[in-house]
Each structure stands twice: as structure tokens, then as C-alpha cells.
PDB file of C-alpha atoms and ligand atoms in Angstrom:
ATOM      1  CA  UNK A   1       0.000   0.000   0.000  1.00 52.00           C
ATOM      2  CA  UNK A   2       1.215   3.547  -0.751  1.00 69.00           C
ATOM      3  CA  UNK A   3       1.407   4.712   2.858  1.00 66.00           C
ATOM      4  CA  UNK A   4       0.950   8.357   3.743  1.00 80.00           C
ATOM      5  CA  UNK A   5       1.222  10.711   6.702  1.00 85.00           C
ATOM      6  CA  UNK A   6      -1.760  12.712   5.457  1.00 91.00           C
ATOM      7  CA  UNK A   7      -4.222  12.359   8.321  1.00 91.00           C
ATOM      8  CA  UNK A   8      -7.441  12.582   6.287  1.00 95.00           C
ATOM      9  CA  UNK A   9      -6.732   9.679   3.942  1.00 96.00           C
ATOM     10  CA  UNK A  10      -5.524   6.067   4.097  1.00 96.00           C
ATOM     11  CA  UNK A  11      -3.400   5.824   0.953  1.00 96.00           C
ATOM     12  CA  UNK A  12      -2.140   7.889  -1.967  1.00 97.00           C
ATOM     13  CA  UNK A  13      -2.369   6.902  -5.633  1.00 98.00           C
ATOM     14  CA  UNK A  14      -0.182   8.797  -8.080  1.00 97.00           C
ATOM     15  CA  UNK A  15      -0.907   7.942 -11.722  1.00 98.00           C
ATOM     16  CA  UNK A  16       0.208  11.485 -12.647  1.00 98.00           C
ATOM     17  CA  UNK A  17       3.388  13.282 -11.554  1.00 98.00           C
ATOM     18  CA  UNK A  18       4.496  16.873 -12.076  1.00 98.00           C
ATOM     19  CA  UNK A  19       2.717  20.201 -11.895  1.00 98.00           C
ATOM     20  CA  UNK A  20       3.182  23.954 -12.167  1.00 98.00           C
ATOM     21  CA  UNK A  21       2.510  26.756  -9.722  1.00 97.00           C
ATOM     22  CA  UNK A  22      -0.951  28.265  -9.919  1.00 98.00           C
ATOM     23  CA  UNK A  23      -1.357  30.517  -6.844  1.00 98.00           C
ATOM     24  CA  UNK A  24       0.384  31.563  -3.587  1.00 98.00           C
ATOM     25  CA  UNK A  25      -0.611  28.301  -1.873  1.00 98.00           C
ATOM     26  CA  UNK A  26       1.780  26.516  -4.246  1.00 98.00           C
ATOM     27  CA  UNK A  27       4.913  28.483  -3.304  1.00 96.00           C
ATOM     28  CA  UNK A  28       6.216  25.890  -0.855  1.00 96.00           C
ATOM     29  CA  UNK A  29       4.544  22.906  -2.548  1.00 96.00           C
ATOM     30  CA  UNK A  30       5.505  19.742  -0.713  1.00 94.00           C
ATOM     31  CA  UNK A  31       5.160  17.618  -3.860  1.00 96.00           C
ATOM     32  CA  UNK A  32       7.667  19.831  -5.708  1.00 97.00           C
ATOM     33  CA  UNK A  33      10.356  19.247  -3.078  1.00 96.00           C
ATOM     34  CA  UNK A  34       9.506  15.552  -2.777  1.00 96.00           C
ATOM     35  CA  UNK A  35       9.636  15.020  -6.562  1.00 97.00           C
ATOM     36  CA  UNK A  36      13.108  16.571  -6.591  1.00 97.00           C
ATOM     37  CA  UNK A  37      14.271  14.241  -3.813  1.00 96.00           C
ATOM     38  CA  UNK A  38      12.811  11.157  -5.506  1.00 97.00           C
ATOM     39  CA  UNK A  39      14.462  12.091  -8.806  1.00 97.00           C
ATOM     40  CA  UNK A  40      17.804  12.502  -7.002  1.00 96.00           C
ATOM     41  CA  UNK A  41      17.323   8.986  -5.592  1.00 97.00           C
ATOM     42  CA  UNK A  42      17.017   7.676  -9.155  1.00 96.00           C
ATOM     43  CA  UNK A  43      13.248   7.456  -9.625  1.00 95.00           C
ATOM     44  CA  UNK A  44      12.552   7.663 -13.373  1.00 94.00           C
ATOM     45  CA  UNK A  45       8.941   8.587 -12.685  1.00 95.00           C
ATOM     46  CA  UNK A  46      10.091  11.945 -11.254  1.00 96.00           C
ATOM     47  CA  UNK A  47      13.164  12.604 -13.424  1.00 97.00           C
ATOM     48  CA  UNK A  48      13.088  16.003 -15.161  1.00 97.00           C
ATOM     49  CA  UNK A  49       9.929  17.205 -13.394  1.00 98.00           C
ATOM     50  CA  UNK A  50      11.826  19.757 -11.286  1.00 98.00           C
ATOM     51  CA  UNK A  51      14.889  21.950 -11.624  1.00 97.00           C
ATOM     52  CA  UNK A  52      16.963  23.833  -9.055  1.00 94.00           C
ATOM     53  CA  UNK A  53      16.477  27.586  -8.748  1.00 92.00           C
ATOM     54  CA  UNK A  54      17.927  29.647  -5.889  1.00 88.00           C
ATOM     55  CA  UNK A  55      18.873  26.418  -4.124  1.00 87.00           C
ATOM     56  CA  UNK A  56      15.276  25.135  -4.151  1.00 92.00           C
ATOM     57  CA  UNK A  57      13.378  22.751  -6.379  1.00 96.00           C
ATOM     58  CA  UNK A  58      10.884  24.235  -8.850  1.00 97.00           C
ATOM     59  CA  UNK A  59       8.517  22.394 -11.168  1.00 98.00           C
ATOM     60  CA  UNK A  60       9.604  22.455 -14.805  1.00 97.00           C
ATOM     61  CA  UNK A  61       5.943  22.231 -15.849  1.00 97.00           C
ATOM     62  CA  UNK A  62       6.451  18.785 -17.358  1.00 98.00           C
ATOM     63  CA  UNK A  63       3.649  16.320 -16.617  1.00 98.00           C
ATOM     64  CA  UNK A  64       4.159  12.565 -16.641  1.00 98.00           C
ATOM     65  CA  UNK A  65       1.247  10.124 -16.872  1.00 98.00           C
ATOM     66  CA  UNK A  66       2.156   6.683 -15.636  1.00 96.00           C
ATOM     67  CA  UNK A  67       0.065   3.939 -17.199  1.00 96.00           C
ATOM     68  CA  UNK A  68       1.643   1.305 -14.966  1.00 95.00           C
ATOM     69  CA  UNK A  69       0.285   3.054 -11.845  1.00 96.00           C
ATOM     70  CA  UNK A  70      -3.279   2.880 -13.120  1.00 97.00           C
ATOM     71  CA  UNK A  71      -3.878  -0.653 -11.894  1.00 97.00           C
ATOM     72  CA  UNK A  72      -2.617  -0.066  -8.327  1.00 97.00           C
ATOM     73  CA  UNK A  73      -6.037   0.330  -6.610  1.00 97.00           C
ATOM     74  CA  UNK A  74      -7.260  -2.876  -8.295  1.00 97.00           C
ATOM     75  CA  UNK A  75      -4.769  -4.761  -6.108  1.00 96.00           C
ATOM     76  CA  UNK A  76      -6.010  -3.171  -2.865  1.00 95.00           C
ATOM     77  CA  UNK A  77      -8.766  -5.498  -1.723  1.00 90.00           C
ATOM     78  CA  UNK A  78      -9.303  -3.873   1.662  1.00 94.00           C
ATOM     79  CA  UNK A  79     -11.536  -0.778   1.301  1.00 95.00           C
ATOM     80  CA  UNK A  80      -9.743   2.493   1.925  1.00 95.00           C
ATOM     81  CA  UNK A  81      -9.851   6.229   1.357  1.00 96.00           C
ATOM     82  CA  UNK A  82      -7.488   7.077  -1.470  1.00 97.00           C
ATOM     83  CA  UNK A  83      -6.073  10.538  -2.192  1.00 98.00           C
ATOM     84  CA  UNK A  84      -5.707  10.761  -5.978  1.00 98.00           C
ATOM     85  CA  UNK A  85      -2.494  12.480  -7.133  1.00 97.00           C
ATOM     86  CA  UNK A  86      -0.691  13.835  -4.114  1.00 96.00           C
ATOM     87  CA  UNK A  87       2.257  14.494  -6.489  1.00 97.00           C
ATOM     88  CA  UNK A  88       0.353  16.488  -9.098  1.00 98.00           C
ATOM     89  CA  UNK A  89      -3.001  18.088  -9.849  1.00 98.00           C
ATOM     90  CA  UNK A  90      -5.314  15.784 -11.804  1.00 98.00           C
ATOM     91  CA  UNK A  91      -6.856  18.769 -13.583  1.00 98.00           C
ATOM     92  CA  UNK A  92      -3.611  20.429 -14.627  1.00 98.00           C
ATOM     93  CA  UNK A  93      -4.188  21.600 -18.242  1.00 98.00           C
ATOM     94  CA  UNK A  94      -1.557  19.177 -19.568  1.00 98.00           C
ATOM     95  CA  UNK A  95      -3.133  16.010 -18.154  1.00 98.00           C
ATOM     96  CA  UNK A  96      -4.876  14.514 -21.219  1.00 97.00           C
ATOM     97  CA  UNK A  97      -8.620  13.979 -20.955  1.00 96.00           C
ATOM     98  CA  UNK A  98      -8.165  10.387 -22.124  1.00 96.00           C
ATOM     99  CA  UNK A  99      -5.865   9.670 -19.210  1.00 97.00           C
ATOM    100  CA  UNK A 100      -8.338  11.210 -16.734  1.00 97.00           C
ATOM    101  CA  UNK A 101     -10.959   8.927 -18.316  1.00 96.00           C
ATOM    102  CA  UNK A 102      -8.687   5.918 -17.641  1.00 97.00           C
ATOM    103  CA  UNK A 103      -8.473   6.975 -13.985  1.00 98.00           C
ATOM    104  CA  UNK A 104     -12.268   7.337 -13.887  1.00 97.00           C
ATOM    105  CA  UNK A 105     -12.669   3.814 -15.221  1.00 97.00           C
ATOM    106  CA  UNK A 106     -10.445   2.419 -12.446  1.00 98.00           C
ATOM    107  CA  UNK A 107     -12.437   4.289  -9.798  1.00 98.00           C
ATOM    108  CA  UNK A 108     -15.670   2.918 -11.272  1.00 97.00           C
ATOM    109  CA  UNK A 109     -14.251  -0.614 -11.174  1.00 97.00           C
ATOM    110  CA  UNK A 110     -13.306  -0.379  -7.497  1.00 97.00           C
ATOM    111  CA  UNK A 111     -16.434   0.800  -5.635  1.00 96.00           C
ATOM    112  CA  UNK A 112     -15.035  -0.575  -2.365  1.00 95.00           C
ATOM    113  CA  UNK A 113     -12.694   2.433  -2.168  1.00 97.00           C
ATOM    114  CA  UNK A 114     -13.460   6.125  -1.648  1.00 97.00           C
ATOM    115  CA  UNK A 115     -11.428   8.403  -3.917  1.00 98.00           C
ATOM    116  CA  UNK A 116     -10.568  11.927  -2.762  1.00 98.00           C
ATOM    117  CA  UNK A 117      -9.686  14.214  -5.669  1.00 98.00           C
ATOM    118  CA  UNK A 118      -8.294  17.596  -4.678  1.00 98.00           C
ATOM    119  CA  UNK A 119      -7.536  20.256  -7.275  1.00 98.00           C
ATOM    120  CA  UNK A 120      -6.548  23.886  -7.437  1.00 98.00           C
ATOM    121  CA  UNK A 121      -8.081  23.956 -10.923  1.00 98.00           C
ATOM    122  CA  UNK A 122     -11.793  23.273 -10.391  1.00 98.00           C
ATOM    123  CA  UNK A 123     -12.630  25.273 -13.546  1.00 97.00           C
ATOM    124  CA  UNK A 124     -10.884  22.679 -15.672  1.00 97.00           C
ATOM    125  CA  UNK A 125     -12.513  19.929 -13.619  1.00 97.00           C
ATOM    126  CA  UNK A 126     -15.900  21.377 -14.597  1.00 96.00           C
ATOM    127  CA  UNK A 127     -14.906  21.559 -18.266  1.00 95.00           C
ATOM    128  CA  UNK A 128     -13.575  18.008 -18.366  1.00 96.00           C
ATOM    129  CA  UNK A 129     -16.385  16.363 -16.415  1.00 94.00           C
ATOM    130  CA  UNK A 130     -19.225  18.108 -18.237  1.00 89.00           C
ATOM    131  CA  UNK A 131     -18.106  19.051 -21.709  1.00 87.00           C
ATOM    132  CA  UNK A 132     -16.119  16.052 -22.846  1.00 88.00           C
ATOM    133  CA  UNK A 133     -17.672  14.235 -25.767  1.00 85.00           C
ATOM    134  CA  UNK A 134     -18.401  11.346 -25.901  1.00 83.00           C
ATOM    135  CA  UNK A 135     -19.229  11.472 -22.171  1.00 85.00           C
ATOM    136  CA  UNK A 136     -16.594   9.581 -20.192  1.00 87.00           C
ATOM    137  CA  UNK A 137     -17.204  10.781 -16.670  1.00 93.00           C
ATOM    138  CA  UNK A 138     -20.304   9.295 -15.064  1.00 93.00           C
ATOM    139  CA  UNK A 139     -21.245  10.321 -11.555  1.00 94.00           C
ATOM    140  CA  UNK A 140     -19.568   7.858  -9.159  1.00 95.00           C
ATOM    141  CA  UNK A 141     -20.817   7.285  -5.633  1.00 95.00           C
ATOM    142  CA  UNK A 142     -17.282   6.624  -4.412  1.00 96.00           C
ATOM    143  CA  UNK A 143     -15.649   9.815  -5.729  1.00 97.00           C
ATOM    144  CA  UNK A 144     -15.340  12.909  -3.570  1.00 97.00           C
ATOM    145  CA  UNK A 145     -14.384  16.135  -5.339  1.00 97.00           C
ATOM    146  CA  UNK A 146     -12.473  18.872  -3.575  1.00 98.00           C
ATOM    147  CA  UNK A 147     -10.641  22.114  -4.099  1.00 98.00           C
ATOM    148  CA  UNK A 148      -7.806  23.809  -2.182  1.00 98.00           C
ATOM    149  CA  UNK A 149      -8.231  27.384  -1.024  1.00 98.00           C
ATOM    150  CA  UNK A 150      -5.550  29.418   0.722  1.00 98.00           C
ATOM    151  CA  UNK A 151      -6.920  32.969   1.006  1.00 98.00           C
ATOM    152  CA  UNK A 152      -9.840  35.207   0.093  1.00 98.00           C
ATOM    153  CA  UNK A 153      -8.538  35.662  -3.483  1.00 98.00           C
ATOM    154  CA  UNK A 154      -8.998  31.947  -4.164  1.00 98.00           C
ATOM    155  CA  UNK A 155     -12.485  31.622  -2.659  1.00 98.00           C
ATOM    156  CA  UNK A 156     -13.952  31.761  -6.181  1.00 97.00           C
ATOM    157  CA  UNK A 157     -12.870  28.101  -6.574  1.00 98.00           C
ATOM    158  CA  UNK A 158     -15.882  26.996  -4.514  1.00 97.00           C
ATOM    159  CA  UNK A 159     -18.218  28.190  -7.269  1.00 96.00           C
ATOM    160  CA  UNK A 160     -16.610  25.922  -9.854  1.00 96.00           C
ATOM    161  CA  UNK A 161     -16.476  23.025  -7.401  1.00 97.00           C
ATOM    162  CA  UNK A 162     -20.223  23.239  -6.769  1.00 95.00           C
ATOM    163  CA  UNK A 163     -20.909  22.832 -10.493  1.00 93.00           C
ATOM    164  CA  UNK A 164     -19.323  19.353 -10.492  1.00 92.00           C
ATOM    165  CA  UNK A 165     -21.288  16.371  -9.314  1.00 88.00           C
ATOM    166  CA  UNK A 166     -19.326  14.395  -6.768  1.00 89.00           C
ATOM    167  CA  UNK A 167     -20.597  12.065  -4.073  1.00 92.00           C
ATOM    168  CA  UNK A 168     -19.180  14.610  -1.605  1.00 95.00           C
ATOM    169  CA  UNK A 169     -17.762  18.101  -2.087  1.00 97.00           C
ATOM    170  CA  UNK A 170     -14.909  19.202   0.121  1.00 98.00           C
ATOM    171  CA  UNK A 171     -12.545  22.124   0.603  1.00 98.00           C
ATOM    172  CA  UNK A 172      -9.016  21.913   1.927  1.00 98.00           C
ATOM    173  CA  UNK A 173      -8.014  25.267   3.418  1.00 98.00           C
ATOM    174  CA  UNK A 174      -4.346  24.322   3.504  1.00 98.00           C
ATOM    175  CA  UNK A 175      -1.995  26.051   3.722  1.00 98.00           C
ATOM    176  CA  UNK A 176      -4.328  28.708   5.066  1.00 98.00           C
ATOM    177  CA  UNK A 177      -2.538  32.015   4.399  1.00 98.00           C
ATOM    178  CA  UNK A 178      -5.185  34.607   5.203  1.00 98.00           C
ATOM    179  CA  UNK A 179      -8.671  35.139   6.631  1.00 98.00           C
ATOM    180  CA  UNK A 180     -11.543  33.496   4.749  1.00 98.00           C
ATOM    181  CA  UNK A 181     -14.444  34.472   6.970  1.00 95.00           C
ATOM    182  CA  UNK A 182     -16.463  35.244   3.814  1.00 95.00           C
ATOM    183  CA  UNK A 183     -16.239  31.662   2.556  1.00 97.00           C
ATOM    184  CA  UNK A 184     -19.576  30.425   1.220  1.00 97.00           C
ATOM    185  CA  UNK A 185     -19.799  26.829   2.422  1.00 98.00           C
ATOM    186  CA  UNK A 186     -23.219  26.053   0.978  1.00 97.00           C
ATOM    187  CA  UNK A 187     -23.203  22.690  -0.783  1.00 96.00           C
ATOM    188  CA  UNK A 188     -19.928  21.727   0.906  1.00 97.00           C
ATOM    189  CA  UNK A 189     -19.833  18.421   2.808  1.00 97.00           C
ATOM    190  CA  UNK A 190     -16.420  18.569   4.458  1.00 98.00           C
ATOM    191  CA  UNK A 191     -13.830  21.173   5.445  1.00 98.00           C
ATOM    192  CA  UNK A 192     -10.146  20.544   6.155  1.00 98.00           C
ATOM    193  CA  UNK A 193      -7.926  23.247   7.674  1.00 98.00           C
ATOM    194  CA  UNK A 194      -4.165  23.248   8.038  1.00 98.00           C
ATOM    195  CA  UNK A 195      -1.130  25.486   8.332  1.00 98.00           C
ATOM    196  CA  UNK A 196       2.065  25.328   6.329  1.00 98.00           C
ATOM    197  CA  UNK A 197       5.103  23.210   7.214  1.00 95.00           C
ATOM    198  CA  UNK A 198       8.688  23.304   6.006  1.00 90.00           C
ATOM    199  CA  UNK A 199      11.586  25.708   5.757  1.00 87.00           C
ATOM    200  CA  UNK A 200       9.859  28.900   4.601  1.00 92.00           C
ATOM    201  CA  UNK A 201       6.459  28.153   6.105  1.00 97.00           C
ATOM    202  CA  UNK A 202       4.070  31.074   6.524  1.00 98.00           C
ATOM    203  CA  UNK A 203       2.028  31.269   9.747  1.00 98.00           C
ATOM    204  CA  UNK A 204      -1.694  30.564  10.074  1.00 98.00           C
ATOM    205  CA  UNK A 205      -3.513  32.705  12.644  1.00 98.00           C
ATOM    206  CA  UNK A 206      -5.799  30.967  15.141  1.00 98.00           C
ATOM    207  CA  UNK A 207      -8.645  33.375  14.300  1.00 98.00           C
ATOM    208  CA  UNK A 208      -8.683  32.195  10.667  1.00 98.00           C
ATOM    209  CA  UNK A 209      -9.068  28.556  11.709  1.00 98.00           C
ATOM    210  CA  UNK A 210     -11.694  29.469  14.330  1.00 98.00           C
ATOM    211  CA  UNK A 211     -13.797  31.293  11.724  1.00 98.00           C
ATOM    212  CA  UNK A 212     -14.003  28.109   9.667  1.00 98.00           C
ATOM    213  CA  UNK A 213     -14.593  25.873  12.696  1.00 98.00           C
ATOM    214  CA  UNK A 214     -17.502  28.065  13.797  1.00 98.00           C
ATOM    215  CA  UNK A 215     -19.015  28.323  10.307  1.00 98.00           C
ATOM    216  CA  UNK A 216     -18.889  24.517  10.005  1.00 98.00           C
ATOM    217  CA  UNK A 217     -20.473  24.033  13.436  1.00 98.00           C
ATOM    218  CA  UNK A 218     -23.277  26.405  12.486  1.00 98.00           C
ATOM    219  CA  UNK A 219     -23.917  24.676   9.158  1.00 98.00           C
ATOM    220  CA  UNK A 220     -23.421  21.113  10.453  1.00 97.00           C
ATOM    221  CA  UNK A 221     -20.418  20.495   8.185  1.00 98.00           C
ATOM    222  CA  UNK A 222     -17.789  17.969   9.383  1.00 98.00           C
ATOM    223  CA  UNK A 223     -14.582  19.834  10.256  1.00 98.00           C
ATOM    224  CA  UNK A 224     -11.095  18.353  10.136  1.00 98.00           C
ATOM    225  CA  UNK A 225      -8.299  20.368  11.746  1.00 98.00           C
ATOM    226  CA  UNK A 226      -5.131  18.842  10.330  1.00 97.00           C
ATOM    227  CA  UNK A 227      -2.273  20.734  11.962  1.00 97.00           C
ATOM    228  CA  UNK A 228      -0.812  24.177  12.651  1.00 98.00           C
ATOM    229  CA  UNK A 229       2.247  23.583  10.528  1.00 97.00           C
ATOM    230  CA  UNK A 230       5.598  25.075  11.499  1.00 97.00           C
ATOM    231  CA  UNK A 231       4.243  28.020  13.510  1.00 98.00           C
ATOM    232  CA  UNK A 232       2.046  27.095  16.452  1.00 98.00           C
ATOM    233  CA  UNK A 233       0.318  30.226  17.819  1.00 98.00           C
ATOM    234  CA  UNK A 234       0.836  31.045  21.466  1.00 97.00           C
ATOM    235  CA  UNK A 235      -1.530  29.117  23.720  1.00 97.00           C
ATOM    236  CA  UNK A 236      -2.259  26.447  21.077  1.00 98.00           C
ATOM    237  CA  UNK A 237      -1.075  22.834  21.058  1.00 98.00           C
ATOM    238  CA  UNK A 238       0.133  20.639  18.218  1.00 96.00           C
ATOM    239  CA  UNK A 239      -2.771  19.164  16.224  1.00 96.00           C
ATOM    240  CA  UNK A 240      -5.435  20.789  18.415  1.00 98.00           C
ATOM    241  CA  UNK A 241      -7.529  23.906  17.911  1.00 98.00           C
ATOM    242  CA  UNK A 242      -8.245  25.583  21.252  1.00 98.00           C
ATOM    243  CA  UNK A 243      -7.382  22.296  22.959  1.00 98.00           C
ATOM    244  CA  UNK A 244      -9.821  20.212  20.892  1.00 98.00           C
ATOM    245  CA  UNK A 245      -9.073  17.487  18.333  1.00 98.00           C
ATOM    246  CA  UNK A 246     -11.266  17.933  15.244  1.00 98.00           C
ATOM    247  CA  UNK A 247     -11.067  14.867  13.008  1.00 97.00           C
ATOM    248  CA  UNK A 248     -14.538  14.680  11.512  1.00 97.00           C
ATOM    249  CA  UNK A 249     -15.385  13.037   8.189  1.00 96.00           C
ATOM    250  CA  UNK A 250     -18.505  13.172   6.015  1.00 94.00           C
ATOM    251  CA  UNK A 251     -20.888  10.306   6.594  1.00 85.00           C
ATOM    252  CA  UNK A 252     -19.918   7.648   4.073  1.00 70.00           C
ATOM    253  CA  UNK A 253     -18.227   4.647   5.585  1.00 58.00           C
ATOM    254  CA  UNK A 254     -15.438   3.252   3.418  1.00 61.00           C
ATOM    255  CA  UNK A 255     -16.595   0.193   1.506  1.00 59.00           C
ATOM    256  CA  UNK A 256     -20.237   1.235   1.405  1.00 54.00           C
TER     257      UNK A 256
HETATM  258  S1  SF4 B   1      -1.413  22.696  -7.645  1.00 50.92           S
HETATM  259 FE1  SF4 B   1      -0.818  21.395  -5.909  1.00 50.92          FE
HETATM  260  S2  SF4 B   1       0.745  20.019  -6.723  1.00 50.92           S
HETATM  261 FE2  SF4 B   1       0.523  21.728  -8.165  1.00 50.92          FE
HETATM  262  S3  SF4 B   1       2.091  23.203  -7.560  1.00 50.92           S
HETATM  263 FE3  SF4 B   1       0.194  23.778  -6.538  1.00 50.92          FE
HETATM  264  S4  SF4 B   1       0.309  22.769  -4.543  1.00 50.92           S
HETATM  265 FE4  SF4 B   1       1.809  21.783  -5.855  1.00 50.92          FE
END
């Protein structure tokens, strides 16, 4: 199994590798640094996807689709939550529609798993899922669709996300870089919040996380507080928001 430290999933599945920066939330992209390390260790899957600039790894913009990885979830008999493409963005403009259709077919063939697709490009997700002809993207009960939002400038992504039909809609506010008290959470089934980790991590203020916690409580939306990241505000504890562990999931047991 492709193990992961990401608390809100059980496994990662990476049929696509490589990406390019789209907004400020990407600046310290974990996948970009990890792809560079894996390439340095000799992994052909990640070779040439990053270059060094100012001593740090940067995406080259090259995307690699890995046909061999497609069959991986077929071998996982035990039901699990699977994060699709932790090392890329499935709806990057250079991921071919045909390859996304292949991924869709695998998800349809493995209803025992729940697939969590998270994109910073929900506009392309809408285009691909709705306007591809012949239609290749049926609604799947085991596919959750999500978008990442880092600040008020990226809140518009929720609008595009709502247009797509997923079994569940979720938003990952990670890394949260500014207040998003105006977030419209209507039609959203799950909210994840997290701060940034790593060398140049930017701090998340407790008030920003509290705003989202309170909005979710009011609307009855499951709230998952992942972590503070590198900077833990005074009076807060690792992994807890105001002393409370929030690890809620939408109601859909794995394997149902
Ligand atoms: S979209 Fe995701 S994978 Fe791509 S650069 Fe941004 S954070 Fe990294």
C-alpha cells in the first residue's frame, strides 16, 4: 500500500506526476520538493519534473502520466480512502482527458474504495467532467471532489467546485494564508484546515481557523483540523484547535 502521513486519507495513488505553480498556496509545494528528492534517488517517474532555482526545487511544468500506476487500486482489496495524485493536480491543463478517463474507469471498477480528488483547478474539472464528448465521466458514488483554497482571493474556486457532481464536495483550506471568513460553504460536505510546514512556512492565525470551525459548526459540516504547521500560535497545542481534536469526516463509511 502507498502509505501516507496525510491524516485525512488512508493511501495515496499517483498515476500522474508533475505540476506547475498556480497561486500563492503553491509556493512551498511539498510535492515539488519531494519530486526533486525522488528524482535525485534515481526514480525515473520523477526525473526532469523539477529543476533547481535559488537552491530550491521548482517544477519544470512537465507532466508525466504513468500507465503502470493505473492498476494499483485494483490490487487493494481492503476498502480504503485514497487521495488521488498527491504528487500532481489531476486537472492540470496538460493532463490529457483520455488519461483522466482511464483513472475514472479504475475508480468505477473499485467501488469498495473512496477516492478523494483535490484540485486547485476546479474550472478545468468542470470543463472536463461536463463538456467532454463522448461522455466519459459518469457520476460515481465513491468519488469525492475537492478544491484547495488558501486565502480570500482563491475563494472563487468553490463556485466551480459546486458545479461538479461528486458524491461529496470538500474544501481543503491548507496552507491557510489569510482570513476566509467570507467563505460560502453552501453545498460543501467537508472542510479541512491546516497550516504550512517546512523551511519557509508562513504562519496561520488561530482566528482564521476558528472562523471556519464556527461556520462549520453552524452549518453542520464535518470539520477536520489537520495541523498548525511550522508556527504554532501562542496558547495552542500541536494538532489541536483551542485544545480540541477535530477529526470529523462526512458520513460515508469506506466500503459502502
Ligand atoms: S497545484 Fe498542488 S501540486 Fe501543483 S504546484 Fe500547486 S500545490 Fe503543488
